PDB file of C-alpha atoms in Angstrom:
ATOM      1  CA  UNK A1400     107.763  93.266   7.923  1.00  0.00           C
ATOM      2  CA  UNK A1401     110.529  92.826  10.170  1.00  0.00           C
ATOM      3  CA  UNK A1402     111.711  91.649  13.318  1.00  0.00           C
ATOM      4  CA  UNK A1403     112.203  93.191  16.094  1.00  0.00           C
ATOM      5  CA  UNK A1404     113.607  92.659  19.773  1.00  0.00           C
ATOM      6  CA  UNK A1405     112.377  94.017  22.578  1.00  0.00           C
ATOM      7  CA  UNK A1406     114.171  94.144  25.317  1.00  0.00           C
ATOM      8  CA  UNK A1407     112.181  94.969  28.813  1.00  0.00           C
ATOM      9  CA  UNK A1408     114.754  96.173  31.203  1.00  0.00           C
ATOM     10  CA  UNK A1409     113.636  96.929  34.838  1.00  0.00           C
ATOM     11  CA  UNK A1410     110.422  96.812  36.578  1.00  0.00           C
ATOM     12  CA  UNK A1411     111.413  93.734  38.025  1.00  0.00           C
ATOM     13  CA  UNK A1412     112.075  93.717  41.467  1.00  0.00           C
ATOM     14  CA  UNK A1413     109.215  91.694  43.325  1.00  0.00           C
ATOM     15  CA  UNK A1414     107.922  91.866  46.865  1.00  0.00           C
ATOM     16  CA  UNK A1415     108.352  87.763  48.528  1.00  0.00           C
ATOM     17  CA  UNK A1416     105.136  89.512  50.102  1.00  0.00           C
ATOM     18  CA  UNK A1417     102.900  89.346  47.175  1.00  0.00           C
ATOM     19  CA  UNK A1418      99.581  87.501  47.411  1.00  0.00           C
ATOM     20  CA  UNK A1419      98.703  84.879  45.350  1.00  0.00           C
ATOM     21  CA  UNK A1420      96.387  87.631  44.160  1.00  0.00           C
ATOM     22  CA  UNK A1421      98.430  90.178  43.159  1.00  0.00           C
ATOM     23  CA  UNK A1422     100.750  87.642  41.642  1.00  0.00           C
ATOM     24  CA  UNK A1423      98.388  86.899  39.398  1.00  0.00           C
ATOM     25  CA  UNK A1424      97.045  90.539  38.840  1.00  0.00           C
ATOM     26  CA  UNK A1425     100.826  91.519  37.526  1.00  0.00           C
ATOM     27  CA  UNK A1426     100.711  88.683  35.383  1.00  0.00           C
ATOM     28  CA  UNK A1427      97.593  89.097  33.460  1.00  0.00           C
ATOM     29  CA  UNK A1428      98.291  92.011  31.638  1.00  0.00           C
ATOM     30  CA  UNK A1429     101.538  90.140  29.974  1.00  0.00           C
ATOM     31  CA  UNK A1430      99.147  87.361  29.208  1.00  0.00           C
ATOM     32  CA  UNK A1431      96.700  89.684  27.398  1.00  0.00           C
ATOM     33  CA  UNK A1432      99.447  92.053  25.743  1.00  0.00           C
ATOM     34  CA  UNK A1433     101.185  89.064  24.377  1.00  0.00           C
ATOM     35  CA  UNK A1434      97.776  87.032  23.633  1.00  0.00           C
ATOM     36  CA  UNK A1435      97.071  90.248  21.294  1.00  0.00           C
ATOM     37  CA  UNK A1436     100.703  90.150  19.796  1.00  0.00           C
ATOM     38  CA  UNK A1437     100.171  86.205  18.756  1.00  0.00           C
ATOM     39  CA  UNK A1438      96.431  86.623  17.457  1.00  0.00           C
ATOM     40  CA  UNK A1439      97.574  89.443  14.964  1.00  0.00           C
ATOM     41  CA  UNK A1440     100.310  87.084  14.750  1.00  0.00           C
ATOM     42  CA  UNK A1441     103.472  89.678  15.481  1.00  0.00           C
ATOM     43  CA  UNK A1442     104.815  87.306  18.074  1.00  0.00           C
ATOM     44  CA  UNK A1443     107.993  85.149  17.254  1.00  0.00           C
ATOM     45  CA  UNK A1444     109.603  84.313  20.804  1.00  0.00           C
ATOM     46  CA  UNK A1445     110.038  85.542  24.023  1.00  0.00           C
ATOM     47  CA  UNK A1446     111.617  84.439  27.299  1.00  0.00           C
ATOM     48  CA  UNK A1447     112.468  85.238  31.080  1.00  0.00           C
ATOM     49  CA  UNK A1448     116.811  85.633  31.236  1.00  0.00           C
ATOM     50  CA  UNK A1449     117.682  84.720  34.792  1.00  0.00           C
ATOM     51  CA  UNK A1450     118.989  87.651  37.092  1.00  0.00           C
ATOM     52  CA  UNK A1451     122.181  86.324  38.141  1.00  0.00           C
ATOM     53  CA  UNK A1452     124.196  86.906  35.414  1.00  0.00           C
ATOM     54  CA  UNK A1453     128.388  86.083  34.062  1.00  0.00           C
ATOM     55  CA  UNK A1454     130.389  88.639  32.278  1.00  0.00           C
ATOM     56  CA  UNK A1455     133.061  87.346  30.060  1.00  0.00           C
ATOM     57  CA  UNK A1456     135.503  89.363  28.614  1.00  0.00           C
ATOM     58  CA  UNK A1457     139.237  89.972  27.474  1.00  0.00           C
ATOM     59  CA  UNK A1458     141.899  90.504  30.326  1.00  0.00           C
ATOM     60  CA  UNK A1459     144.898  91.326  29.521  1.00  0.00           C
ATOM     61  CA  UNK A1460     145.903  88.702  27.515  1.00  0.00           C
ATOM     62  CA  UNK A1461     143.676  86.326  29.743  1.00  0.00           C
ATOM     63  CA  UNK A1462     140.096  85.408  29.506  1.00  0.00           C
ATOM     64  CA  UNK A1463     138.032  86.578  32.097  1.00  0.00           C
ATOM     65  CA  UNK A1464     135.239  85.459  34.035  1.00  0.00           C
ATOM     66  CA  UNK A1465     133.605  88.347  36.203  1.00  0.00           C
ATOM     67  CA  UNK A1466     130.222  87.081  38.076  1.00  0.00           C
ATOM     68  CA  UNK A1467     127.623  86.339  39.325  1.00  0.00           C
ATOM     69  CA  UNK A1468     126.296  89.826  39.118  1.00  0.00           C
ATOM     70  CA  UNK A1469     122.549  89.893  40.433  1.00  0.00           C
ATOM     71  CA  UNK A1470     120.001  91.681  39.436  1.00  0.00           C
ATOM     72  CA  UNK A1471     120.324  95.858  39.068  1.00  0.00           C
ATOM     73  CA  UNK A1472     117.881  98.157  38.275  1.00  0.00           C
ATOM     74  CA  UNK A1473     117.944  98.649  34.648  1.00  0.00           C
ATOM     75  CA  UNK A1474     119.101  94.974  34.060  1.00  0.00           C
ATOM     76  CA  UNK A1475     117.080  92.741  31.283  1.00  0.00           C
ATOM     77  CA  UNK A1476     114.729  90.963  32.605  1.00  0.00           C
ATOM     78  CA  UNK A1477     113.490  89.404  29.365  1.00  0.00           C
ATOM     79  CA  UNK A1478     112.753  89.600  26.030  1.00  0.00           C
ATOM     80  CA  UNK A1479     110.106  89.877  23.511  1.00  0.00           C
ATOM     81  CA  UNK A1480     110.869  89.014  19.304  1.00  0.00           C
ATOM     82  CA  UNK A1481     108.334  90.246  17.091  1.00  0.00           C
ATOM     83  CA  UNK A1482     107.401  91.199  13.940  1.00  0.00           C
ATOM     84  CA  UNK A1483     106.201  94.945  13.033  1.00  0.00           C
ATOM     85  CA  UNK A1484     105.745  96.980   9.644  1.00  0.00           C
ATOM     86  CA  UNK A1485     108.317  99.490  10.732  1.00  0.00           C
ATOM     87  CA  UNK A1486     110.748 101.542  13.722  1.00  0.00           C
ATOM     88  CA  UNK A1487     107.897 103.239  14.762  1.00  0.00           C
ATOM     89  CA  UNK A1488     105.678 100.792  14.346  1.00  0.00           C
ATOM     90  CA  UNK A1489     107.574  98.157  16.525  1.00  0.00           C
ATOM     91  CA  UNK A1490     107.522 101.307  19.119  1.00  0.00           C
ATOM     92  CA  UNK A1491     103.863 101.690  19.195  1.00  0.00           C
ATOM     93  CA  UNK A1492     103.615  97.618  19.898  1.00  0.00           C
ATOM     94  CA  UNK A1493     105.985  98.737  22.792  1.00  0.00           C
ATOM     95  CA  UNK A1494     104.047 101.204  23.893  1.00  0.00           C
ATOM     96  CA  UNK A1495     101.857  98.121  25.345  1.00  0.00           C
ATOM     97  CA  UNK A1496     104.165  96.392  27.038  1.00  0.00           C
ATOM     98  CA  UNK A1497     103.139  96.160  30.790  1.00  0.00           C
ATOM     99  CA  UNK A1498     106.767  96.523  31.811  1.00  0.00           C
ATOM    100  CA  UNK A1499     106.301 100.299  31.481  1.00  0.00           C
ATOM    101  CA  UNK A1500     103.168  99.798  34.562  1.00  0.00           C
ATOM    102  CA  UNK A1501     105.760  99.143  37.212  1.00  0.00           C
ATOM    103  CA  UNK A1502     108.895 101.232  36.740  1.00  0.00           C
ATOM    104  CA  UNK A1503     110.544  99.371  33.644  1.00  0.00           C
ATOM    105  CA  UNK A1504     111.172 100.551  30.046  1.00  0.00           C
ATOM    106  CA  UNK A1505     111.773  99.270  26.570  1.00  0.00           C
ATOM    107  CA  UNK A1506     114.192  99.184  24.221  1.00  0.00           C
ATOM    108  CA  UNK A1507     113.385  98.820  20.831  1.00  0.00           C
ATOM    109  CA  UNK A1508     116.143  96.881  18.117  1.00  0.00           C
ATOM    110  CA  UNK A1509     115.485  95.863  14.738  1.00  0.00           C
ATOM    111  CA  UNK A1510     117.180  92.112  14.147  1.00  0.00           C
ATOM    112  CA  UNK A1511     118.618  93.096  10.746  1.00  0.00           C
ATOM    113  CA  UNK A1512     118.575  90.926   7.592  1.00  0.00           C
ATOM    114  CA  UNK A1513     121.565  89.547   5.856  1.00  0.00           C
TER     115      UNK A1513
ATOM    116  CA  UNK B  14      98.676  95.454   8.472  1.00  0.00           C
ATOM    117  CA  UNK B  15      96.660  92.699  10.802  1.00  0.00           C
ATOM    118  CA  UNK B  16      93.214  93.617  12.272  1.00  0.00           C
ATOM    119  CA  UNK B  17      93.700  93.007  16.016  1.00  0.00           C
ATOM    120  CA  UNK B  18      91.765  90.301  17.168  1.00  0.00           C
ATOM    121  CA  UNK B  19      89.986  89.356  13.759  1.00  0.00           C
ATOM    122  CA  UNK B  20      92.825  87.379  12.334  1.00  0.00           C
ATOM    123  CA  UNK B  21      93.331  85.149  15.073  1.00  0.00           C
ATOM    124  CA  UNK B  22      91.627  81.569  15.356  1.00  0.00           C
ATOM    125  CA  UNK B  23      91.907  79.965  12.099  1.00  0.00           C
ATOM    126  CA  UNK B  24      95.709  78.528  12.564  1.00  0.00           C
ATOM    127  CA  UNK B  25      96.763  77.599   9.068  1.00  0.00           C
ATOM    128  CA  UNK B  26      99.572  75.064   8.855  1.00  0.00           C
ATOM    129  CA  UNK B  27     101.800  77.670   8.236  1.00  0.00           C
ATOM    130  CA  UNK B  28     101.838  79.708  11.416  1.00  0.00           C
ATOM    131  CA  UNK B  29     101.371  76.508  13.703  1.00  0.00           C
ATOM    132  CA  UNK B  30     104.924  76.547  14.225  1.00  0.00           C
ATOM    133  CA  UNK B  31     103.463  79.708  16.957  1.00  0.00           C
ATOM    134  CA  UNK B  32     103.866  78.871  20.378  1.00  0.00           C
ATOM    135  CA  UNK B  33      99.700  77.756  20.637  1.00  0.00           C
ATOM    136  CA  UNK B  34     100.102  79.318  24.286  1.00  0.00           C
ATOM    137  CA  UNK B  35      97.265  81.871  24.124  1.00  0.00           C
ATOM    138  CA  UNK B  36      95.037  80.494  27.397  1.00  0.00           C
ATOM    139  CA  UNK B  37      94.103  83.619  29.491  1.00  0.00           C
ATOM    140  CA  UNK B  38      93.849  82.639  33.705  1.00  0.00           C
ATOM    141  CA  UNK B  39      90.579  82.241  34.547  1.00  0.00           C
ATOM    142  CA  UNK B  40      90.077  84.575  37.816  1.00  0.00           C
ATOM    143  CA  UNK B  41      91.136  83.482  41.218  1.00  0.00           C
ATOM    144  CA  UNK B  42      93.407  81.034  39.819  1.00  0.00           C
ATOM    145  CA  UNK B  43      96.521  81.718  42.131  1.00  0.00           C
ATOM    146  CA  UNK B  44      94.383  82.215  45.249  1.00  0.00           C
ATOM    147  CA  UNK B  45      92.473  78.917  44.706  1.00  0.00           C
ATOM    148  CA  UNK B  46      95.478  76.602  43.310  1.00  0.00           C
ATOM    149  CA  UNK B  47      97.711  78.285  46.190  1.00  0.00           C
ATOM    150  CA  UNK B  48      95.127  76.697  48.869  1.00  0.00           C
ATOM    151  CA  UNK B  49      95.619  73.456  47.067  1.00  0.00           C
ATOM    152  CA  UNK B  50      99.612  73.336  46.457  1.00  0.00           C
ATOM    153  CA  UNK B  51      99.483  73.767  50.285  1.00  0.00           C
ATOM    154  CA  UNK B  52      96.891  71.362  51.311  1.00  0.00           C
ATOM    155  CA  UNK B  53      98.491  68.927  48.993  1.00  0.00           C
ATOM    156  CA  UNK B  54     102.003  69.555  49.921  1.00  0.00           C
ATOM    157  CA  UNK B  55     101.137  68.896  53.355  1.00  0.00           C
ATOM    158  CA  UNK B  56     100.135  65.488  53.037  1.00  0.00           C
ATOM    159  CA  UNK B  57     104.027  64.531  52.262  1.00  0.00           C
ATOM    160  CA  UNK B  58     105.277  66.658  54.760  1.00  0.00           C
ATOM    161  CA  UNK B  59     102.977  67.329  57.315  1.00  0.00           C
ATOM    162  CA  UNK B  60     101.019  70.319  59.203  1.00  0.00           C
ATOM    163  CA  UNK B  61     104.557  70.328  61.367  1.00  0.00           C
ATOM    164  CA  UNK B  62     106.191  71.779  58.192  1.00  0.00           C
ATOM    165  CA  UNK B  63     103.674  73.957  57.075  1.00  0.00           C
ATOM    166  CA  UNK B  64     106.165  77.313  56.856  1.00  0.00           C
ATOM    167  CA  UNK B  65     108.507  74.860  54.650  1.00  0.00           C
ATOM    168  CA  UNK B  66     105.834  74.148  52.253  1.00  0.00           C
ATOM    169  CA  UNK B  67     104.171  77.921  52.197  1.00  0.00           C
ATOM    170  CA  UNK B  68     107.572  79.170  51.415  1.00  0.00           C
ATOM    171  CA  UNK B  69     107.769  76.629  48.152  1.00  0.00           C
ATOM    172  CA  UNK B  70     104.208  77.401  47.402  1.00  0.00           C
ATOM    173  CA  UNK B  71     105.165  81.678  46.834  1.00  0.00           C
ATOM    174  CA  UNK B  72     108.341  80.621  45.214  1.00  0.00           C
ATOM    175  CA  UNK B  73     106.019  78.465  42.891  1.00  0.00           C
ATOM    176  CA  UNK B  74     104.280  81.238  42.414  1.00  0.00           C
ATOM    177  CA  UNK B  75     107.295  84.457  41.721  1.00  0.00           C
ATOM    178  CA  UNK B  76     108.216  81.801  39.695  1.00  0.00           C
ATOM    179  CA  UNK B  77     105.008  81.449  37.179  1.00  0.00           C
ATOM    180  CA  UNK B  78     104.782  85.201  37.546  1.00  0.00           C
ATOM    181  CA  UNK B  79     107.947  85.610  35.541  1.00  0.00           C
ATOM    182  CA  UNK B  80     107.401  82.268  33.545  1.00  0.00           C
ATOM    183  CA  UNK B  81     104.133  83.117  32.263  1.00  0.00           C
ATOM    184  CA  UNK B  82     105.011  86.729  31.671  1.00  0.00           C
ATOM    185  CA  UNK B  83     106.927  86.407  28.814  1.00  0.00           C
ATOM    186  CA  UNK B  84     106.231  82.165  27.864  1.00  0.00           C
ATOM    187  CA  UNK B  85     102.027  82.726  27.789  1.00  0.00           C
ATOM    188  CA  UNK B  86     100.074  80.210  30.176  1.00  0.00           C
ATOM    189  CA  UNK B  87     101.060  77.234  29.903  1.00  0.00           C
ATOM    190  CA  UNK B  88      98.161  74.471  29.036  1.00  0.00           C
ATOM    191  CA  UNK B  89      97.617  73.367  31.842  1.00  0.00           C
ATOM    192  CA  UNK B  90      98.310  75.625  34.586  1.00  0.00           C
ATOM    193  CA  UNK B  91      97.447  73.536  37.596  1.00  0.00           C
ATOM    194  CA  UNK B  92      99.896  70.756  36.265  1.00  0.00           C
ATOM    195  CA  UNK B  93     102.646  73.254  35.939  1.00  0.00           C
ATOM    196  CA  UNK B  94     102.356  74.648  38.948  1.00  0.00           C
ATOM    197  CA  UNK B  95     101.759  71.735  41.295  1.00  0.00           C
ATOM    198  CA  UNK B  96     104.856  69.737  39.156  1.00  0.00           C
ATOM    199  CA  UNK B  97     107.385  73.316  40.232  1.00  0.00           C
ATOM    200  CA  UNK B  98     105.949  73.787  44.128  1.00  0.00           C
ATOM    201  CA  UNK B  99     106.836  69.503  44.465  1.00  0.00           C
ATOM    202  CA  UNK B 100     110.169  70.494  42.897  1.00  0.00           C
ATOM    203  CA  UNK B 101     110.663  73.486  45.083  1.00  0.00           C
ATOM    204  CA  UNK B 102     109.619  71.566  48.323  1.00  0.00           C
ATOM    205  CA  UNK B 103     111.789  68.733  47.744  1.00  0.00           C
ATOM    206  CA  UNK B 104     114.789  71.371  47.194  1.00  0.00           C
ATOM    207  CA  UNK B 105     113.918  72.724  50.398  1.00  0.00           C
ATOM    208  CA  UNK B 106     113.708  69.529  51.959  1.00  0.00           C
ATOM    209  CA  UNK B 107     116.780  68.394  50.579  1.00  0.00           C
ATOM    210  CA  UNK B 108     118.725  71.811  51.474  1.00  0.00           C
ATOM    211  CA  UNK B 109     117.554  70.818  55.176  1.00  0.00           C
ATOM    212  CA  UNK B 110     118.751  66.839  54.888  1.00  0.00           C
ATOM    213  CA  UNK B 111     121.977  68.518  54.259  1.00  0.00           C
ATOM    214  CA  UNK B 112     121.756  70.986  57.313  1.00  0.00           C
ATOM    215  CA  UNK B 113     120.536  68.099  59.268  1.00  0.00           C
ATOM    216  CA  UNK B 114     123.625  65.258  57.808  1.00  0.00           C
ATOM    217  CA  UNK B 115     126.288  67.651  59.934  1.00  0.00           C
ATOM    218  CA  UNK B 116     124.076  67.764  63.002  1.00  0.00           C
ATOM    219  CA  UNK B 117     122.390  63.967  62.685  1.00  0.00           C
ATOM    220  CA  UNK B 118     120.482  65.002  65.994  1.00  0.00           C
ATOM    221  CA  UNK B 119     117.892  67.229  64.173  1.00  0.00           C
ATOM    222  CA  UNK B 120     117.105  64.685  61.800  1.00  0.00           C
ATOM    223  CA  UNK B 121     113.563  64.423  61.202  1.00  0.00           C
ATOM    224  CA  UNK B 122     112.712  60.747  59.659  1.00  0.00           C
ATOM    225  CA  UNK B 123     109.334  61.628  59.466  1.00  0.00           C
ATOM    226  CA  UNK B 124     109.959  64.929  57.117  1.00  0.00           C
ATOM    227  CA  UNK B 125     112.594  62.611  55.229  1.00  0.00           C
ATOM    228  CA  UNK B 126     109.768  59.900  54.854  1.00  0.00           C
ATOM    229  CA  UNK B 127     107.163  62.081  53.499  1.00  0.00           C
ATOM    230  CA  UNK B 128     109.736  63.923  50.996  1.00  0.00           C
ATOM    231  CA  UNK B 129     110.459  60.313  49.306  1.00  0.00           C
ATOM    232  CA  UNK B 130     106.729  59.330  49.208  1.00  0.00           C
ATOM    233  CA  UNK B 131     106.301  63.018  47.328  1.00  0.00           C
ATOM    234  CA  UNK B 132     109.306  62.176  44.692  1.00  0.00           C
ATOM    235  CA  UNK B 133     107.392  58.978  44.179  1.00  0.00           C
ATOM    236  CA  UNK B 134     103.955  60.440  44.026  1.00  0.00           C
ATOM    237  CA  UNK B 135     104.067  62.941  41.332  1.00  0.00           C
ATOM    238  CA  UNK B 136     101.384  60.463  39.419  1.00  0.00           C
ATOM    239  CA  UNK B 137      99.199  60.753  42.071  1.00  0.00           C
ATOM    240  CA  UNK B 138      99.090  64.755  42.778  1.00  0.00           C
ATOM    241  CA  UNK B 139      96.207  65.460  40.006  1.00  0.00           C
ATOM    242  CA  UNK B 140      93.448  62.409  41.477  1.00  0.00           C
ATOM    243  CA  UNK B 141      90.778  64.755  42.037  1.00  0.00           C
ATOM    244  CA  UNK B 142      89.412  62.952  44.917  1.00  0.00           C
ATOM    245  CA  UNK B 143      92.754  62.858  46.696  1.00  0.00           C
ATOM    246  CA  UNK B 144      92.973  66.593  46.521  1.00  0.00           C
ATOM    247  CA  UNK B 145      89.459  67.344  47.960  1.00  0.00           C
ATOM    248  CA  UNK B 146      90.619  64.585  50.621  1.00  0.00           C
ATOM    249  CA  UNK B 147      93.972  66.960  51.573  1.00  0.00           C
ATOM    250  CA  UNK B 148      92.100  70.100  51.584  1.00  0.00           C
ATOM    251  CA  UNK B 149      89.420  68.318  54.292  1.00  0.00           C
ATOM    252  CA  UNK B 150      92.190  67.282  56.019  1.00  0.00           C
ATOM    253  CA  UNK B 151      93.738  70.487  56.333  1.00  0.00           C
ATOM    254  CA  UNK B 152      90.953  72.189  57.144  1.00  0.00           C
ATOM    255  CA  UNK B 153      90.916  70.075  60.586  1.00  0.00           C
ATOM    256  CA  UNK B 154      94.688  71.038  60.379  1.00  0.00           C
ATOM    257  CA  UNK B 155      93.322  74.685  60.879  1.00  0.00           C
ATOM    258  CA  UNK B 156      90.787  74.248  63.285  1.00  0.00           C
ATOM    259  CA  UNK B 157      93.135  72.228  65.673  1.00  0.00           C
ATOM    260  CA  UNK B 158      91.408  72.765  68.975  1.00  0.00           C
ATOM    261  CA  UNK B 159      94.439  73.487  70.744  1.00  0.00           C
ATOM    262  CA  UNK B 160      94.429  77.065  68.079  1.00  0.00           C
ATOM    263  CA  UNK B 161      92.311  79.893  69.393  1.00  0.00           C
ATOM    264  CA  UNK B 162      89.325  80.710  67.880  1.00  0.00           C
ATOM    265  CA  UNK B 163      90.995  84.090  65.846  1.00  0.00           C
ATOM    266  CA  UNK B 164      94.249  81.571  65.109  1.00  0.00           C
ATOM    267  CA  UNK B 165      91.674  78.991  63.622  1.00  0.00           C
ATOM    268  CA  UNK B 166      90.288  81.438  61.060  1.00  0.00           C
ATOM    269  CA  UNK B 167      93.685  83.724  59.889  1.00  0.00           C
ATOM    270  CA  UNK B 168      94.784  80.069  59.192  1.00  0.00           C
ATOM    271  CA  UNK B 169      91.662  78.661  57.315  1.00  0.00           C
ATOM    272  CA  UNK B 170      91.742  81.804  55.315  1.00  0.00           C
ATOM    273  CA  UNK B 171      95.942  82.081  54.741  1.00  0.00           C
ATOM    274  CA  UNK B 172      96.277  78.181  54.113  1.00  0.00           C
ATOM    275  CA  UNK B 173      92.751  77.099  52.484  1.00  0.00           C
ATOM    276  CA  UNK B 174      91.370  80.341  51.138  1.00  0.00           C
ATOM    277  CA  UNK B 175      94.676  81.706  49.885  1.00  0.00           C
ATOM    278  CA  UNK B 176      94.455  85.113  50.892  1.00  0.00           C
ATOM    279  CA  UNK B 177      98.076  86.974  52.005  1.00  0.00           C
ATOM    280  CA  UNK B 178      98.714  87.772  55.264  1.00  0.00           C
ATOM    281  CA  UNK B 179      97.921  91.566  53.742  1.00  0.00           C
ATOM    282  CA  UNK B 180      94.498  90.638  52.911  1.00  0.00           C
ATOM    283  CA  UNK B 181      93.447  88.736  56.019  1.00  0.00           C
ATOM    284  CA  UNK B 182      94.819  91.849  58.305  1.00  0.00           C
ATOM    285  CA  UNK B 183      92.558  94.247  56.311  1.00  0.00           C
ATOM    286  CA  UNK B 184      89.564  91.789  57.014  1.00  0.00           C
ATOM    287  CA  UNK B 185      90.582  91.477  60.581  1.00  0.00           C
ATOM    288  CA  UNK B 186      90.727  95.812  60.763  1.00  0.00           C
ATOM    289  CA  UNK B 187      94.416  94.693  62.415  1.00  0.00           C
ATOM    290  CA  UNK B 188      97.840  95.106  61.524  1.00  0.00           C
ATOM    291  CA  UNK B 189      99.727  93.066  59.222  1.00  0.00           C
ATOM    292  CA  UNK B 190     102.324  92.125  61.785  1.00  0.00           C
ATOM    293  CA  UNK B 191      99.814  91.309  64.677  1.00  0.00           C
ATOM    294  CA  UNK B 192      98.126  89.084  61.757  1.00  0.00           C
ATOM    295  CA  UNK B 193     101.860  87.108  60.614  1.00  0.00           C
ATOM    296  CA  UNK B 194     102.573  86.944  64.270  1.00  0.00           C
ATOM    297  CA  UNK B 195      99.416  84.956  65.267  1.00  0.00           C
ATOM    298  CA  UNK B 196      99.621  83.029  62.144  1.00  0.00           C
ATOM    299  CA  UNK B 197     103.172  82.381  63.243  1.00  0.00           C
ATOM    300  CA  UNK B 198     102.158  81.344  66.455  1.00  0.00           C
ATOM    301  CA  UNK B 199      99.322  79.156  65.024  1.00  0.00           C
ATOM    302  CA  UNK B 200     102.401  77.067  62.901  1.00  0.00           C
ATOM    303  CA  UNK B 201     104.667  76.740  65.793  1.00  0.00           C
ATOM    304  CA  UNK B 202     101.578  75.622  67.916  1.00  0.00           C
ATOM    305  CA  UNK B 203     100.781  72.526  65.090  1.00  0.00           C
ATOM    306  CA  UNK B 204     104.643  71.788  64.782  1.00  0.00           C
ATOM    307  CA  UNK B 205     104.630  70.836  68.647  1.00  0.00           C
TER     308      UNK B 205
END
């Protein structure tokens, strides 16, 4: 078993006019999916990432801080760290990720063990 | 390979460091809780600030959408929602207050007092009999005699039923803008 990071990109723009029922209906698939991963002992961690971000980089010989950047279409909305047998296995798990249902996609990367 | 859904219930000490957030959501939880949050916050902030209260509750549900999608449903979803809604309402009131600071004539002393009480009353937010009283009070507010019958029904569905504008519009066979207008006017009437 290796650890994989699933980066969830896009699919995050939420309409402020959603009804309470619609909001709950959006959460439910995530809850079901992550509960299943927990039941299979595959879930290690997961969290939402805030939309507003800073970028720190060298500008000539000075450190420059840019931002805040607001959300763009392919921003990372959050991540999960899971256990999987192989790249293919991790990708298969990512196929169940609900973000795919609303226009987002998942980047699957193995956490390399030293 | 672990068989799905079979190996789960016996959490051994080795797996105890996993977040035990395997709670699921009961159907219509958000609809019910939205109504309760609006009713309870209105106890403190008054029906004249219904729009502000509704904003705070909507923000809370959106926040839950993001947080719970990744972290799972918290052990006590009701308490989570109410605590976040309370803080959100306080944020909004504070922002209004700092605006008011610049224009003292706008100061709404009742709102300020309500916010202070709300800040102090976190323990009281979960008292079941108090919560029922909040809903009853809200029912009377929604059926205020100065409101038309149509406005009363729409407002009751929105605040006590936890229905959205689109859902109410469908029930009335009306356009969403019509219902939205009706609700805005009803809330304005309650403010006066």
